Amino acid sequence: MCGAAALCAGCGARQKAGGTVRVSGAWALYPMMVSWAEEYQKLHPEVRIDVSAGGAGKGAADALGGLVDIGMVSRDIHPDETAKGGFWVSVVKDAVIPTANAANPVAQELAQNGVKRETFAALWVEGKALTWGDVAGRPDIADKVQVYTRSDACGAADTWAKYLGKSQEDLEGVAVYGDPGLADAVKKDPLGVGYNNLNYAYDAATGKPVAGLIPVPIDINGNGTLDADESFYSAKSDVIRAIKDGVYPSPPARDLNLLTKGKPTGLTREFILWILGDGQQFVDEAGYIQLPQEKLTASFDKLR
């Protein structure tokens, strides 16, 4: 049991029978929330947790509009959302990973050298018509890069844009709905490049990149080669370790948040307290990264 769970001992005792908690929002948090909902309902079979995905923007709008009890938001909470009464706590961490088609013509060069931040910015922000030869330093490759982005207001796009110094609305590319949709678009296009949340870039069962996709390593220090301490993309567990160690840049690593309309009460509060406590034991097996103890404690204290 983690420290937050010990701190939270007894707070998960339900004070009323039954009820429903409605949750919507970020694809990034969806698999984790489904796991939490299933485990919580095993403890409280009289409780129903309804979970749906649709992007961080939808989660925030649904929560603030009273359509759901909890919005899943995989980005920073915007000032206007706080002004509308938004109350939020951070619950877990993951990252956005750039992805390309597994049949990419310069896949080997990408794995060896990575891609510099300024090259990502040229593609997504400046809208430059680069070839994969331009990206990989292979003048003989004339295939044009096909850039994909998200059509829905979402934390993944917001976080990727923040890494590039911009906002989601500044991103260029063919717009596709949802994290699974973006992954499918790149899988179908040998010249495509996109970005996905960690759990849509890597297979949950094998821990390897999703079939049809390859991660595009970030050349963090921009020296034109992927140094040993930058090479951690072959397995999800290695990427998670890099995020935990702060090696993977933040952004595109980021905290994931739960948003409510005002400070939650009743069953909604009990469920969130359980997430911050006993629910943290399911974070690793779901493929996410537990927040540092001080952040979990800060979230717990906000709910007191």
Short mmCIF file of C-alpha atoms in Angstrom, two decimals:
data_model
loop_
_atom_site.label_atom_id
_atom_site.label_comp_id
_atom_site.label_asym_id
_atom_site.label_seq_id
_atom_site.Cartn_x
_atom_site.Cartn_y
_atom_site.Cartn_z
CA MET A 1 0.00 0.00 0.00
CA CYS A 2 1.43 3.38 -0.95
CA GLY A 3 1.98 6.27 1.41
CA ALA A 4 -1.10 8.10 0.19
CA ALA A 5 -3.15 4.98 0.85
CA ALA A 6 -1.83 4.84 4.39
CA LEU A 7 -2.59 8.55 4.77
CA CYS A 8 -6.05 7.89 3.42
CA ALA A 9 -6.73 4.85 5.62
CA GLY A 10 -10.38 4.82 6.55
CA CYS A 11 -11.35 7.75 4.32
CA GLY A 12 -12.62 5.32 1.67
CA ALA A 13 -15.35 4.01 3.96
CA ARG A 14 -18.56 4.85 2.13
CA GLN A 15 -21.05 6.96 3.93
CA LYS A 16 -24.14 6.12 1.89
CA ALA A 17 -25.43 3.15 -0.04
CA GLY A 18 -25.32 3.00 -3.81
CA GLY A 19 -25.16 5.74 -6.34
CA THR A 20 -23.60 6.51 -9.72
CA VAL A 21 -20.48 8.48 -10.62
CA ARG A 22 -20.38 9.72 -14.20
CA VAL A 23 -16.95 10.29 -15.76
CA SER A 24 -15.94 11.53 -19.22
CA GLY A 25 -12.95 13.06 -20.95
CA ALA A 26 -9.35 12.39 -21.90
CA TRP A 27 -8.43 9.30 -23.88
CA ALA A 28 -5.13 9.40 -21.99
CA LEU A 29 -6.86 8.66 -18.69
CA TYR A 30 -9.61 6.40 -20.05
CA PRO A 31 -7.86 2.99 -19.63
CA MET A 32 -6.69 3.97 -16.14
CA MET A 33 -10.15 5.17 -15.11
CA VAL A 34 -11.79 1.98 -16.43
CA SER A 35 -9.38 -0.02 -14.25
CA TRP A 36 -10.12 2.16 -11.22
CA ALA A 37 -13.88 1.90 -11.83
CA GLU A 38 -13.73 -1.89 -12.06
CA GLU A 39 -11.70 -2.23 -8.86
CA TYR A 40 -13.84 0.24 -6.94
CA GLN A 41 -17.04 -1.54 -7.98
CA LYS A 42 -15.60 -4.84 -6.75
CA LEU A 43 -15.37 -3.22 -3.30
CA HIS A 44 -18.73 -1.45 -3.64
CA PRO A 45 -20.97 -3.49 -5.97
CA GLU A 46 -23.89 -1.20 -5.18
CA VAL A 47 -22.01 1.68 -6.86
CA ARG A 48 -21.99 2.27 -10.62
CA ILE A 49 -19.12 4.14 -12.31
CA ASP A 50 -19.98 5.21 -15.88
CA VAL A 51 -16.84 6.05 -17.88
CA SER A 52 -16.64 7.44 -21.40
CA ALA A 53 -13.85 8.99 -23.49
CA GLY A 54 -14.00 11.96 -25.82
CA GLY A 55 -10.99 14.17 -25.15
CA ALA A 56 -9.91 16.48 -22.36
CA GLY A 57 -11.97 19.39 -23.72
CA LYS A 58 -15.14 17.33 -23.61
CA GLY A 59 -14.33 16.12 -20.09
CA ALA A 60 -13.85 19.67 -18.83
CA ALA A 61 -16.98 20.94 -20.58
CA ASP A 62 -19.07 18.01 -19.37
CA ALA A 63 -17.93 18.45 -15.76
CA LEU A 64 -18.40 22.21 -15.70
CA GLY A 65 -21.75 21.87 -17.45
CA GLY A 66 -23.03 19.31 -14.96
CA LEU A 67 -23.31 16.49 -17.51
CA VAL A 68 -20.86 14.34 -15.54
CA ASP A 69 -19.47 14.29 -12.02
CA ILE A 70 -15.79 14.04 -13.00
CA GLY A 71 -13.97 15.27 -16.10
CA MET A 72 -10.71 13.57 -17.10
CA VAL A 73 -8.28 16.28 -18.25
CA SER A 74 -4.85 15.36 -19.63
CA ARG A 75 -3.44 18.87 -19.71
CA ASP A 76 -3.14 21.89 -17.45
CA ILE A 77 -6.47 23.28 -16.25
CA HIS A 78 -7.21 26.52 -18.09
CA PRO A 79 -7.80 29.76 -16.11
CA ASP A 80 -11.30 30.13 -17.59
CA GLU A 81 -12.16 26.63 -16.35
CA THR A 82 -11.06 27.57 -12.84
CA ALA A 83 -13.07 30.81 -13.12
CA LYS A 84 -16.16 28.71 -13.89
CA GLY A 85 -15.76 26.85 -10.62
CA GLY A 86 -13.48 24.07 -11.76
CA PHE A 87 -11.81 22.15 -8.93
CA TRP A 88 -9.06 19.74 -9.85
CA VAL A 89 -6.54 17.30 -8.48
CA SER A 90 -3.64 15.50 -10.18
CA VAL A 91 -3.90 11.72 -9.94
CA VAL A 92 -1.30 10.07 -12.22
CA LYS A 93 1.24 10.79 -14.97
CA ASP A 94 1.96 9.70 -18.52
CA ALA A 95 3.43 11.19 -21.72
CA VAL A 96 2.75 11.93 -25.36
CA ILE A 97 4.98 9.99 -27.77
CA PRO A 98 5.60 10.92 -31.44
CA THR A 99 4.74 7.96 -33.68
CA ALA A 100 5.29 6.92 -37.31
CA ASN A 101 4.27 4.02 -39.53
CA ALA A 102 6.28 0.82 -39.00
CA ALA A 103 7.02 0.72 -42.75
CA ASN A 104 8.54 4.21 -42.70
CA PRO A 105 11.28 4.45 -45.38
CA VAL A 106 13.82 5.82 -42.87
CA ALA A 107 12.78 3.83 -39.80
CA GLN A 108 16.35 2.68 -39.17
CA GLU A 109 17.73 6.23 -39.30
CA LEU A 110 14.99 7.47 -36.97
CA ALA A 111 15.89 4.80 -34.43
CA GLN A 112 19.60 5.62 -34.68
CA ASN A 113 19.46 9.41 -34.75
CA GLY A 114 16.07 10.47 -33.42
CA VAL A 115 14.43 13.73 -34.47
CA LYS A 116 15.24 17.19 -33.17
CA ARG A 117 12.60 19.39 -31.57
CA GLU A 118 13.04 22.02 -34.28
CA THR A 119 12.27 19.42 -36.95
CA PHE A 120 9.02 18.49 -35.15
CA ALA A 121 8.22 22.23 -35.00
CA ALA A 122 8.91 22.62 -38.74
CA LEU A 123 6.38 19.88 -39.46
CA TRP A 124 3.59 20.69 -36.98
CA VAL A 125 3.96 24.44 -36.37
CA GLU A 126 5.59 25.90 -39.48
CA GLY A 127 3.82 23.51 -41.84
CA LYS A 128 6.97 22.94 -43.92
CA ALA A 129 6.66 20.36 -46.72
CA LEU A 130 9.58 18.21 -45.60
CA THR A 131 10.52 14.84 -47.03
CA TRP A 132 11.48 11.90 -44.86
CA GLY A 133 14.93 12.36 -46.41
CA ASP A 134 15.01 15.88 -44.92
CA VAL A 135 14.05 14.51 -41.52
CA ALA A 136 16.58 11.67 -41.55
CA GLY A 137 19.46 13.25 -43.47
CA ARG A 138 18.90 10.97 -46.48
CA PRO A 139 18.81 13.16 -49.65
CA ASP A 140 17.95 10.10 -51.71
CA ILE A 141 14.56 9.75 -49.97
CA ALA A 142 12.01 12.09 -51.58
CA ASP A 143 8.84 10.81 -49.92
CA LYS A 144 6.91 13.70 -48.38
CA VAL A 145 6.06 13.50 -44.70
CA GLN A 146 2.30 13.34 -44.07
CA VAL A 147 1.55 15.06 -40.76
CA TYR A 148 -1.46 14.11 -38.62
CA THR A 149 -2.93 15.88 -35.62
CA ARG A 150 -6.10 15.72 -33.49
CA SER A 151 -9.43 17.27 -34.45
CA ASP A 152 -10.89 17.15 -30.93
CA ALA A 153 -9.87 19.48 -28.10
CA CYS A 154 -7.57 17.17 -26.22
CA GLY A 155 -4.72 17.03 -23.78
CA ALA A 156 -2.41 15.08 -26.11
CA ALA A 157 -2.49 17.82 -28.77
CA ASP A 158 -2.31 20.56 -26.13
CA THR A 159 0.72 18.89 -24.55
CA TRP A 160 2.46 18.20 -27.87
CA ALA A 161 1.87 21.82 -28.92
CA LYS A 162 3.18 23.04 -25.57
CA TYR A 163 6.38 21.04 -26.16
CA LEU A 164 6.72 22.90 -29.47
CA GLY A 165 6.02 26.27 -27.81
CA LYS A 166 2.52 26.68 -29.19
CA SER A 167 -1.18 25.87 -28.58
CA GLN A 168 -3.28 23.09 -30.10
CA GLU A 169 -4.92 25.46 -32.58
CA ASP A 170 -1.44 26.25 -33.99
CA LEU A 171 -0.76 22.63 -35.00
CA GLU A 172 -0.76 21.78 -38.72
CA GLY A 173 -1.67 18.42 -40.23
CA VAL A 174 -4.60 16.24 -41.19
CA ALA A 175 -6.97 16.38 -38.22
CA VAL A 176 -8.26 13.05 -36.88
CA TYR A 177 -10.65 12.42 -34.00
CA GLY A 178 -9.46 10.64 -30.89
CA ASP A 179 -6.28 8.89 -29.83
CA PRO A 180 -7.25 5.53 -31.40
CA GLY A 181 -8.24 7.34 -34.61
CA LEU A 182 -4.88 9.08 -34.86
CA ALA A 183 -3.03 5.82 -34.27
CA ASP A 184 -5.09 4.11 -36.99
CA ALA A 185 -4.47 6.95 -39.47
CA VAL A 186 -0.69 6.64 -39.05
CA LYS A 187 -0.83 2.83 -39.18
CA LYS A 188 -2.55 3.08 -42.58
CA ASP A 189 -0.09 5.63 -44.01
CA PRO A 190 3.55 4.51 -44.51
CA LEU A 191 4.58 8.17 -44.76
CA GLY A 192 2.51 9.34 -41.81
CA VAL A 193 3.68 10.84 -38.53
CA GLY A 194 1.54 11.61 -35.49
CA TYR A 195 1.59 11.53 -31.71
CA ASN A 196 -0.15 9.32 -29.20
CA ASN A 197 -0.60 8.97 -25.49
CA LEU A 198 1.74 6.37 -24.03
CA ASN A 199 -0.96 3.72 -23.73
CA TYR A 200 -1.96 4.05 -27.38
CA ALA A 201 1.64 3.97 -28.65
CA TYR A 202 2.53 0.76 -26.77
CA ASP A 203 0.67 -2.54 -26.58
CA ALA A 204 -0.75 -3.17 -23.10
CA ALA A 205 -0.12 -6.93 -23.30
CA THR A 206 3.40 -7.02 -24.73
CA GLY A 207 4.79 -3.65 -23.68
CA LYS A 208 6.15 -3.27 -27.22
CA PRO A 209 5.11 -0.58 -29.74
CA VAL A 210 1.60 -1.13 -31.09
CA ALA A 211 1.66 -3.26 -34.26
CA GLY A 212 2.01 -1.00 -37.29
CA LEU A 213 3.54 1.89 -35.32
CA ILE A 214 7.04 2.86 -34.28
CA PRO A 215 7.90 5.53 -31.72
CA VAL A 216 9.91 8.42 -33.15
CA PRO A 217 12.71 9.05 -30.63
CA ILE A 218 13.34 12.62 -29.55
CA ASP A 219 16.94 13.78 -30.02
CA ILE A 220 16.77 15.62 -26.71
CA ASN A 221 20.18 17.30 -26.83
CA GLY A 222 19.88 17.99 -30.56
CA ASN A 223 23.31 16.62 -31.47
CA GLY A 224 22.02 14.63 -34.46
CA THR A 225 22.35 11.18 -32.92
CA LEU A 226 20.43 9.21 -30.32
CA ASP A 227 22.81 8.88 -27.40
CA ALA A 228 22.59 5.92 -25.04
CA ASP A 229 20.72 7.94 -22.41
CA GLU A 230 18.18 9.04 -25.04
CA SER A 231 17.53 5.51 -26.37
CA PHE A 232 14.65 4.01 -24.37
CA TYR A 233 11.82 3.44 -26.87
CA SER A 234 11.95 -0.31 -27.56
CA ALA A 235 9.78 -1.20 -24.55
CA LYS A 236 7.10 0.67 -22.64
CA SER A 237 8.79 -0.12 -19.34
CA ASP A 238 11.94 1.70 -20.52
CA VAL A 239 9.92 4.77 -21.54
CA ILE A 240 8.18 4.77 -18.16
CA ARG A 241 11.55 4.64 -16.42
CA ALA A 242 12.76 7.59 -18.52
CA ILE A 243 9.65 9.58 -17.57
CA LYS A 244 10.06 8.71 -13.88
CA ASP A 245 13.71 9.74 -14.00
CA GLY A 246 12.87 13.01 -15.73
CA VAL A 247 14.93 12.08 -18.79
CA TYR A 248 11.95 12.23 -21.14
CA PRO A 249 11.05 15.94 -21.58
CA SER A 250 8.10 17.40 -19.70
CA PRO A 251 6.18 18.33 -21.73
CA PRO A 252 5.45 16.06 -23.56
CA ALA A 253 5.36 14.14 -20.25
CA ARG A 254 2.55 15.59 -18.10
CA ASP A 255 0.33 15.10 -15.07
CA LEU A 256 -3.23 13.85 -15.62
CA ASN A 257 -6.03 15.51 -13.68
CA LEU A 258 -9.60 15.02 -12.49
CA LEU A 259 -11.86 18.07 -12.71
CA THR A 260 -15.15 18.63 -10.87
CA LYS A 261 -17.63 21.51 -10.70
CA GLY A 262 -16.69 22.85 -7.30
CA LYS A 263 -15.11 20.82 -4.54
CA PRO A 264 -16.58 17.33 -4.79
CA THR A 265 -18.78 15.86 -2.10
CA GLY A 266 -20.42 12.53 -1.31
CA LEU A 267 -19.73 9.52 -3.48
CA THR A 268 -17.71 11.52 -6.04
CA ARG A 269 -15.34 12.70 -3.30
CA GLU A 270 -15.08 9.20 -1.84
CA PHE A 271 -14.18 7.75 -5.24
CA ILE A 272 -11.47 10.36 -5.86
CA LEU A 273 -10.04 9.86 -2.37
CA TRP A 274 -9.88 6.11 -3.08
CA ILE A 275 -8.08 6.83 -6.38
CA LEU A 276 -5.46 8.88 -4.53
CA GLY A 277 -5.08 6.18 -1.90
CA ASP A 278 -5.72 2.49 -2.49
CA GLY A 279 -6.34 3.11 -6.20
CA GLN A 280 -2.67 3.95 -6.71
CA GLN A 281 -1.78 0.25 -6.39
CA PHE A 282 -3.27 -0.32 -9.87
CA VAL A 283 -1.28 2.44 -11.59
CA ASP A 284 1.78 0.37 -12.55
CA GLU A 285 -0.14 -2.60 -13.92
CA ALA A 286 -2.29 -0.25 -16.02
CA GLY A 287 0.87 1.17 -17.59
CA TYR A 288 0.85 4.61 -16.00
CA ILE A 289 3.29 6.43 -13.74
CA GLN A 290 2.54 7.22 -10.12
CA LEU A 291 3.02 10.84 -9.13
CA PRO A 292 5.62 11.69 -6.48
CA GLN A 293 4.24 11.24 -2.98
CA GLU A 294 4.23 14.98 -2.31
CA LYS A 295 1.94 15.58 -5.28
CA LEU A 296 -0.45 12.83 -4.19
CA THR A 297 -0.50 14.27 -0.69
CA ALA A 298 -1.18 17.75 -2.09
CA SER A 299 -4.13 16.38 -4.07
CA PHE A 300 -5.41 14.54 -1.00
CA ASP A 301 -5.14 17.68 1.12
CA LYS A 302 -7.14 19.70 -1.42
CA LEU A 303 -10.05 17.31 -0.87
CA ARG A 304 -10.06 17.57 2.91
#
